[in-house]
mmCIF file of C-alpha atoms and ligand atoms in Angstrom:
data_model
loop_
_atom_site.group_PDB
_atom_site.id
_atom_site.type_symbol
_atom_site.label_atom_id
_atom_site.label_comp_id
_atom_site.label_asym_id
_atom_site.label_seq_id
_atom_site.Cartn_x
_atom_site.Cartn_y
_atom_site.Cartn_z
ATOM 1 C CA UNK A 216 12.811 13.325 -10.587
ATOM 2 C CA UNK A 217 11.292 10.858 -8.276
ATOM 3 C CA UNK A 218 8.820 11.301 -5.184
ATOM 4 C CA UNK A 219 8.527 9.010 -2.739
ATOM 5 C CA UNK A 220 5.033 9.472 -2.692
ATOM 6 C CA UNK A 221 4.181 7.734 -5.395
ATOM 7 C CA UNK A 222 4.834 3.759 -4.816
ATOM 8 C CA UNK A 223 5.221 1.455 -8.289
ATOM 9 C CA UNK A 224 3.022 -2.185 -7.505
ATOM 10 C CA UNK A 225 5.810 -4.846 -8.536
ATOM 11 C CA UNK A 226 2.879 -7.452 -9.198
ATOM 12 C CA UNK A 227 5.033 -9.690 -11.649
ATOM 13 C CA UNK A 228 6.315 -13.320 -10.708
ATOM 14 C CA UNK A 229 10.144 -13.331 -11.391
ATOM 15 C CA UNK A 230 13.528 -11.407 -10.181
ATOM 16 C CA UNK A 231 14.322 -11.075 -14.237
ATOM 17 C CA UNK A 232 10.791 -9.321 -14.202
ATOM 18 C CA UNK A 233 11.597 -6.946 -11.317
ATOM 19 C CA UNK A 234 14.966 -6.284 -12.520
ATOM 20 C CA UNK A 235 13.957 -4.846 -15.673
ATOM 21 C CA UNK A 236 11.464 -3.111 -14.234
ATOM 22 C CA UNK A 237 13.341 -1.622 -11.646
ATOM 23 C CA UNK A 238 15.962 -1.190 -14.329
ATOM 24 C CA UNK A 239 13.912 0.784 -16.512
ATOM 25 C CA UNK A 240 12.239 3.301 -14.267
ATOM 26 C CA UNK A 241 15.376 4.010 -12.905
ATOM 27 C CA UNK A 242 16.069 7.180 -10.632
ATOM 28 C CA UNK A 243 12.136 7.992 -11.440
ATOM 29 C CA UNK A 244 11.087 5.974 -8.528
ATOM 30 C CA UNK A 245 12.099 5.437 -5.486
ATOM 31 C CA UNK A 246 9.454 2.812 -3.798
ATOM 32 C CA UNK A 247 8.070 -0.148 -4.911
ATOM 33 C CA UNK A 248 5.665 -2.208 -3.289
ATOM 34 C CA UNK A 249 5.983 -5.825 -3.322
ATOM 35 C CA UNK A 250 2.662 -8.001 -2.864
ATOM 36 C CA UNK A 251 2.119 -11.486 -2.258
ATOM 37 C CA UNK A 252 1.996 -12.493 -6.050
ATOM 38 C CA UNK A 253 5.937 -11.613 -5.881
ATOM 39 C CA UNK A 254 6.876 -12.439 -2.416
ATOM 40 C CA UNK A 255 5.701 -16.190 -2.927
ATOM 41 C CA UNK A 256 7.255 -16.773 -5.471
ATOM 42 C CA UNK A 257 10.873 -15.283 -5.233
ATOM 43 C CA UNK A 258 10.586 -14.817 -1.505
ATOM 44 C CA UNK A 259 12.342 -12.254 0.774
ATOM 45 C CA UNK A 260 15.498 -11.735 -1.213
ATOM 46 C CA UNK A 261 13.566 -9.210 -3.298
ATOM 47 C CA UNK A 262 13.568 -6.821 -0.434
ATOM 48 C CA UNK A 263 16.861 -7.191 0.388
ATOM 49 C CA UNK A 264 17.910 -6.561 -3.594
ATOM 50 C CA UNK A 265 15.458 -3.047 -3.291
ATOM 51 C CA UNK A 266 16.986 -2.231 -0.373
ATOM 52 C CA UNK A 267 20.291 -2.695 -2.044
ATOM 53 C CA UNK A 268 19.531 -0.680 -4.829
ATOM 54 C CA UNK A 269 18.402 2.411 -2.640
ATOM 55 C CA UNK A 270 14.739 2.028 -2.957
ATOM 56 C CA UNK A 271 12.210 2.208 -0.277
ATOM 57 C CA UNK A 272 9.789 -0.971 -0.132
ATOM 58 C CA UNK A 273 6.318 -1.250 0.873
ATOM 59 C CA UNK A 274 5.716 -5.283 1.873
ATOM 60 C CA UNK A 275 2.099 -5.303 0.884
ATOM 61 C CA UNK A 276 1.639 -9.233 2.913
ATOM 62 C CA UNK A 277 -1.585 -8.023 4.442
ATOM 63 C CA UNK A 278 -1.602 -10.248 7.397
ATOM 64 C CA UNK A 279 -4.951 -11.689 8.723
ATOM 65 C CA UNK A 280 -4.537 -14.242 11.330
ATOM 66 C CA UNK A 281 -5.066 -14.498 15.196
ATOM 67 C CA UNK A 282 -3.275 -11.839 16.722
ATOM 68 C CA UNK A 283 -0.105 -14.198 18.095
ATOM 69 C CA UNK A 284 0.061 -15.607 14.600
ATOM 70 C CA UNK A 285 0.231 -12.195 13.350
ATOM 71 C CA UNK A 286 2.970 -11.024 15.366
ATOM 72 C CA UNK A 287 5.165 -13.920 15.155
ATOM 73 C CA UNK A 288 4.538 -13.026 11.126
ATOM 74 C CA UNK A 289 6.076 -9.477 11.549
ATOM 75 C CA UNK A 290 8.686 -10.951 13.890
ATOM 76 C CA UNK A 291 9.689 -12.629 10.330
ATOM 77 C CA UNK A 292 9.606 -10.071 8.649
ATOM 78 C CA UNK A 293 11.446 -7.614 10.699
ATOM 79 C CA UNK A 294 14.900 -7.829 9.450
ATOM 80 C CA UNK A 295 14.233 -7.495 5.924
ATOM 81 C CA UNK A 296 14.057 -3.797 5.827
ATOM 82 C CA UNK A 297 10.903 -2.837 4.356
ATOM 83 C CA UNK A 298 9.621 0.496 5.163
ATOM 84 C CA UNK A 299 5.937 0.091 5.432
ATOM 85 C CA UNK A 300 4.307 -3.413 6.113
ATOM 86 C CA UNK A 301 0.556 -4.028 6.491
ATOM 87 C CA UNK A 302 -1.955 -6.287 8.426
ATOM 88 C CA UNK A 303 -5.843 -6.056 7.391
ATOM 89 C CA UNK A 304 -7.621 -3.765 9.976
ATOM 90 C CA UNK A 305 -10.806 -6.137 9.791
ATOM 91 C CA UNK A 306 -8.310 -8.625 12.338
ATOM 92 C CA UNK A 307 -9.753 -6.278 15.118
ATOM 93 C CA UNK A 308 -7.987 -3.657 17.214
ATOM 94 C CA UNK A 309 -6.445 -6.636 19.409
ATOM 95 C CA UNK A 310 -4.974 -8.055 16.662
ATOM 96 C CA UNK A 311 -3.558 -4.374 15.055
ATOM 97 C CA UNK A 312 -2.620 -3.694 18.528
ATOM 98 C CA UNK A 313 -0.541 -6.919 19.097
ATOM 99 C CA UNK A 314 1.361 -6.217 15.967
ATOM 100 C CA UNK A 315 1.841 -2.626 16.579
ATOM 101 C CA UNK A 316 3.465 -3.354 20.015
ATOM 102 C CA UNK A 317 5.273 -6.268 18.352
ATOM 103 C CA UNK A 318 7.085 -4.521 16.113
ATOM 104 C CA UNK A 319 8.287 -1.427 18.141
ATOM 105 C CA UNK A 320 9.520 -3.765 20.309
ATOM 106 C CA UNK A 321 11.484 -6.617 18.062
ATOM 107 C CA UNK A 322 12.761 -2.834 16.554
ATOM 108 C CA UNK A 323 13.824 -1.399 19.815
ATOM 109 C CA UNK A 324 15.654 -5.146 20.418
ATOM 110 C CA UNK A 325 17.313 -5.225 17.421
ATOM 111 C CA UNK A 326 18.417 -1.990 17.252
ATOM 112 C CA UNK A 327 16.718 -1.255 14.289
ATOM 113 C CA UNK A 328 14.405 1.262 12.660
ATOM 114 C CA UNK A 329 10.935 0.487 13.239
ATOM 115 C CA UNK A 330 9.161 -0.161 9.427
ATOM 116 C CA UNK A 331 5.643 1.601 9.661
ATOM 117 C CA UNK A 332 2.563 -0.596 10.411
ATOM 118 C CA UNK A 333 -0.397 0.327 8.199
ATOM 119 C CA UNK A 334 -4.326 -1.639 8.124
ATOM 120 C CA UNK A 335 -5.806 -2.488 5.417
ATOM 121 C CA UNK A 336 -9.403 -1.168 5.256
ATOM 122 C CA UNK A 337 -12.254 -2.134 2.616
ATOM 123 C CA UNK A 338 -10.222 -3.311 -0.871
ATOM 124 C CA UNK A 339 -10.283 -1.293 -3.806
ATOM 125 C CA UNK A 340 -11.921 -3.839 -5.972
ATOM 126 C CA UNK A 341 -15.166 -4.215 -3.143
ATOM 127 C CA UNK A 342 -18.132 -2.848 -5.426
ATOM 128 C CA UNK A 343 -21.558 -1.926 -3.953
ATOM 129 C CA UNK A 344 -22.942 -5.757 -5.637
ATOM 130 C CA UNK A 345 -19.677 -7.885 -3.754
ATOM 131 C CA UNK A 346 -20.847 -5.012 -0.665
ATOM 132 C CA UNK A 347 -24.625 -6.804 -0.489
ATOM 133 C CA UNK A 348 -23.730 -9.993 -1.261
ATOM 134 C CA UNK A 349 -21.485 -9.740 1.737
ATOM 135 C CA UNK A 350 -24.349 -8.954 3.633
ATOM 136 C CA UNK A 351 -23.315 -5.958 4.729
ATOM 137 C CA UNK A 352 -25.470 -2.773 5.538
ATOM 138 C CA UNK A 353 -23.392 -0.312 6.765
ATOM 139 C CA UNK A 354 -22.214 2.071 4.205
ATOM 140 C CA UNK A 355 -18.845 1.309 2.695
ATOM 141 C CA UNK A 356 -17.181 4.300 3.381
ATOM 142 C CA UNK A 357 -18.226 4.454 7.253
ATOM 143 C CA UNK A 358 -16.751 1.219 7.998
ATOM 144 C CA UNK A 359 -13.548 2.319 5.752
ATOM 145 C CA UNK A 360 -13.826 5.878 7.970
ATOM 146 C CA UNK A 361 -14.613 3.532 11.752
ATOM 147 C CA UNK A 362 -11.587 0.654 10.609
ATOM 148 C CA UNK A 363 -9.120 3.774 10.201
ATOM 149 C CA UNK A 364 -10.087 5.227 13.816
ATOM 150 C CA UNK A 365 -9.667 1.797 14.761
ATOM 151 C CA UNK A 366 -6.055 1.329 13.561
ATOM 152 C CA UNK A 367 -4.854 4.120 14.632
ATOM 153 C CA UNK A 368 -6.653 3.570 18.457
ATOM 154 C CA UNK A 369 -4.279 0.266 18.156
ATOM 155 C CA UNK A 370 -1.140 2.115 17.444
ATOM 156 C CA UNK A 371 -1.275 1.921 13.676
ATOM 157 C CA UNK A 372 0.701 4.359 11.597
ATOM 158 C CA UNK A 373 -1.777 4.532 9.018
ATOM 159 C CA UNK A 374 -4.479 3.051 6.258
ATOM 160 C CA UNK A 375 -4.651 1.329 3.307
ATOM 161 C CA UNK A 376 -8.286 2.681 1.137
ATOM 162 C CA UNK A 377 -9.355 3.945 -1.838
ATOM 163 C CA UNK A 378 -8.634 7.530 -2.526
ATOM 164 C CA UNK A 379 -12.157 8.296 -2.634
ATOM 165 C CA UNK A 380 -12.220 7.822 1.509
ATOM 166 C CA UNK A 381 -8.591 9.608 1.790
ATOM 167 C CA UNK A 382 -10.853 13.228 3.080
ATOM 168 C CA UNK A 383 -12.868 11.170 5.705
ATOM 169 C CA UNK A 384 -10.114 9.773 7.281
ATOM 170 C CA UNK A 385 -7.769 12.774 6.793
ATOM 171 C CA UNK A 386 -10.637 14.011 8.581
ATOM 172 C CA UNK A 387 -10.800 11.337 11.811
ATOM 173 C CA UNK A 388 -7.399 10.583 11.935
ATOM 174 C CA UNK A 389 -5.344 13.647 11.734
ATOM 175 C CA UNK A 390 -2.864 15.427 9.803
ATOM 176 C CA UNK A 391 0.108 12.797 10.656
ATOM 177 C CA UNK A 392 -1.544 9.083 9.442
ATOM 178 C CA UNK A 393 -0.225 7.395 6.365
ATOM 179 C CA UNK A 394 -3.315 7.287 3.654
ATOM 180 C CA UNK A 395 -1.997 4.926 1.220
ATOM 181 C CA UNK A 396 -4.468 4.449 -2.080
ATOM 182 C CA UNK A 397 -4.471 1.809 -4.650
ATOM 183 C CA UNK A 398 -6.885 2.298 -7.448
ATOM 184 C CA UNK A 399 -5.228 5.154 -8.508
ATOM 185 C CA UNK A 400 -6.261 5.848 -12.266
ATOM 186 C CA UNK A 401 -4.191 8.606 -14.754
ATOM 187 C CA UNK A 402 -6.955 9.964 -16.915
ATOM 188 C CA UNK A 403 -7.977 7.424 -20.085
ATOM 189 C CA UNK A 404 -6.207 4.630 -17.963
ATOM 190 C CA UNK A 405 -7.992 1.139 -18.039
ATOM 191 C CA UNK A 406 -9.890 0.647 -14.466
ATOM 192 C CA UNK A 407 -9.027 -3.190 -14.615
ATOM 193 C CA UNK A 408 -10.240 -4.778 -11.594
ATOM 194 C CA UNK A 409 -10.212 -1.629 -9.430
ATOM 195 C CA UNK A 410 -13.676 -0.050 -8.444
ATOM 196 C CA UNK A 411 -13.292 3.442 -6.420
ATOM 197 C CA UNK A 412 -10.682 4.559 -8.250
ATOM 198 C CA UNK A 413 -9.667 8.537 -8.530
ATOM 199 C CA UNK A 414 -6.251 10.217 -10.454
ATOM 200 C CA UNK A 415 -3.164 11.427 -8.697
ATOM 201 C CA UNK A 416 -3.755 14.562 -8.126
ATOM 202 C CA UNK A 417 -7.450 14.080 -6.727
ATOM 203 C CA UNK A 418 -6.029 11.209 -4.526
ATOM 204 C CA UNK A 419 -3.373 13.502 -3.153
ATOM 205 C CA UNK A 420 -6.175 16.628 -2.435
ATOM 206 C CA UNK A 421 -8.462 14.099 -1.230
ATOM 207 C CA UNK A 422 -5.730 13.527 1.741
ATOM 208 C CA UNK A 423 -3.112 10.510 0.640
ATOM 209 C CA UNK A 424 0.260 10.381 1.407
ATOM 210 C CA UNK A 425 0.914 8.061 -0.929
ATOM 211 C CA UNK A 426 -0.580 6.328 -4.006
ATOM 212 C CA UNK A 427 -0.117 3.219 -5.201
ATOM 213 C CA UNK A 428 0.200 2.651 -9.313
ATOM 214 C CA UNK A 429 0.589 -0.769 -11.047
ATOM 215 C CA UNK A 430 -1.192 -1.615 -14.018
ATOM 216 C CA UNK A 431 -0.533 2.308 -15.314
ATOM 217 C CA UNK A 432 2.930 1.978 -15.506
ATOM 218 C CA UNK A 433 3.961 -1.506 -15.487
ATOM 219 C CA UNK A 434 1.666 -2.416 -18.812
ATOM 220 C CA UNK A 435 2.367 1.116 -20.701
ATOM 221 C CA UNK A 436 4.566 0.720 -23.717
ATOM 222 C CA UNK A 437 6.687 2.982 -22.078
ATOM 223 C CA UNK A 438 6.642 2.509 -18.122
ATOM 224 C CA UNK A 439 9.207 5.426 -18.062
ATOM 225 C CA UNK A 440 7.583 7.763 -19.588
ATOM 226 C CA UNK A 441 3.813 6.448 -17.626
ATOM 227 C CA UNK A 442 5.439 7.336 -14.547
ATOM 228 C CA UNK A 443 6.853 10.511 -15.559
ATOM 229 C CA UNK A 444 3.530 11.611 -16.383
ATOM 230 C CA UNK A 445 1.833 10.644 -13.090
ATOM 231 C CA UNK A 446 4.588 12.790 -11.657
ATOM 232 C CA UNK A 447 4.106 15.625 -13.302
ATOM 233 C CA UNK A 448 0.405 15.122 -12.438
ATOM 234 C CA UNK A 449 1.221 14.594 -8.758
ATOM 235 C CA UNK A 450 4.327 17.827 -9.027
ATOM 236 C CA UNK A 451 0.622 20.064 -8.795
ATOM 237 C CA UNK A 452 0.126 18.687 -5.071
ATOM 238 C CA UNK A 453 2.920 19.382 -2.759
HETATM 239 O O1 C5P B 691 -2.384 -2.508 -10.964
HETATM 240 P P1 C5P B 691 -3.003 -1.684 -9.882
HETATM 241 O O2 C5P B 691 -2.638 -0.217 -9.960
HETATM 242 O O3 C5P B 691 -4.508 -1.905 -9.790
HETATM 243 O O4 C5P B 691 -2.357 -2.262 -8.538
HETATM 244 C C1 C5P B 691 -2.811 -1.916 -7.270
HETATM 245 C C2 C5P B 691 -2.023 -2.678 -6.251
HETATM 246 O O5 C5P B 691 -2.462 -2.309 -4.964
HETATM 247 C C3 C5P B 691 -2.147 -4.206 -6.326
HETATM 248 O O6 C5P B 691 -0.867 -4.729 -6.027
HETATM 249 C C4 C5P B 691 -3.117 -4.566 -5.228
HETATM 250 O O7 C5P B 691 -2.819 -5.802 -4.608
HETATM 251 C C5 C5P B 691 -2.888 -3.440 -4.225
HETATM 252 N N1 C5P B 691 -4.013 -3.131 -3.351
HETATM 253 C C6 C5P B 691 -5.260 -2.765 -3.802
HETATM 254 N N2 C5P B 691 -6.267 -2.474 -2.922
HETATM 255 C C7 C5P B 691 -6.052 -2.545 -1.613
HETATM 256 C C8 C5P B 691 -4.771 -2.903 -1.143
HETATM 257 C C9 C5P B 691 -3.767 -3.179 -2.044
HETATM 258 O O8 C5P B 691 -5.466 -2.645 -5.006
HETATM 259 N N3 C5P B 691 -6.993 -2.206 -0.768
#
């Protein structure tokens, strides 16, 4: 009973550590999202292994450099197989733009399929206090809203934000644009360092394609059965 729209945060430091994990959730999910905390420390070979074992793979790298710098990053990246890989949208539409175009075209070269290209738009963990001491005066959610009509302007397949911004930019973007939300929170969950959090099922009304769970099910006594939950939860939303 898995759903590929619900993506399991592989934020641990080992292979042993996603092995088990993998091992124990078994055929109850099907994508797993592996972050930076992972990546540099066991490196690439973890896609490959997912990929091996059937699973889909988000490469959550979040890329923030000068636009050349940026491509030649994805160029790296390309032949690993993940599905979805990310840059943050704050770059600028250049930079989302240059990647965009990058990667179609080191996919059409290779002869392989294109992974999707999403932005990252205002983290999860940004609160209203880290918001002002940013300096910033616009309100968080338009710049999350303007950022995702940016991305897709560039050629972006989608967002990253919090599932409290998935109706606005359902709204701006259009039925077809990956809304992917971390800070996804079952119901008597710890928030941990998240701050606009919401539960499955309101993320997935609110407009997400796909949500993004780590701490949930990766620190329950029983990750199985966490998961299993969430997807019963997320079952109501087709
Ligand atoms: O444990 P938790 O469910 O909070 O994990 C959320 C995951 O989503 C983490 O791996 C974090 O890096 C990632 N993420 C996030 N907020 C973003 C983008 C990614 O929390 N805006």
């Amino acid at each position: 009973m898995s759903d590929d729209r619900l993506i399991v945060a592989l934020d641990v430091h080992t292979m042993d550590d996603v092995k088990a994990l993998v091992d124990t959730l078994g055929e109850t999910v099907s994508y797993y999202k592996v972050g930076m905390e992972l990546f540099y420390s066991v490196g690439p070979d973890v896609v490959r292994w997912l990929k091996e074992q059937g699973k889909h793979v988000f490469l959550d790298l979040k890329l923030h450099d000068i636009p050349n710098t940026v491509a030649g990053g994805l160029a790296s990246l390309m032949g690993l197989g993940a599905d979805i890989v990310n840059v943050h949208a704050s770059g600028g539409y250049t930079m989302m733009k240059t990647a965009a175009d990058h990667l179609h075209a080191a996919a059409a070269e290779q002869g392989i399929p294109c992974p999707k290209i999403i932005g990252v738009t205002v983290l999860t963990s940004m609160n209203e206090d880290d918001w002002q001491k940013l300096g910033e005066t616009e309100p968080m959610a338009d710049l999350v809203t303007r950022l995702a009509k940016l991305a897709k302007a560039a050629g972006l397949d989608g967002v990253v934000a919090s599932p409290r911004e998935a109706a606005s930019i359902r709204e701006a973007c259009g039925k077809d644009f990956l809304i992917v939300t971390p800070g996804v929170r079952p119901a008597g969950a710890s928030i941990d360092d998240q701050s606009r959090i919401a539960m499955p099922a309101q993320a997935l009304q609110n407009g997400a394609t796909h949500l993004v769970i780590g701490r949930p099910i990766r620190a329950a006594k029983d990750p199985k059965a966490a998961a299993l939950a969430i997807l019963k939860e997320m079952e109501r939303v087709k």
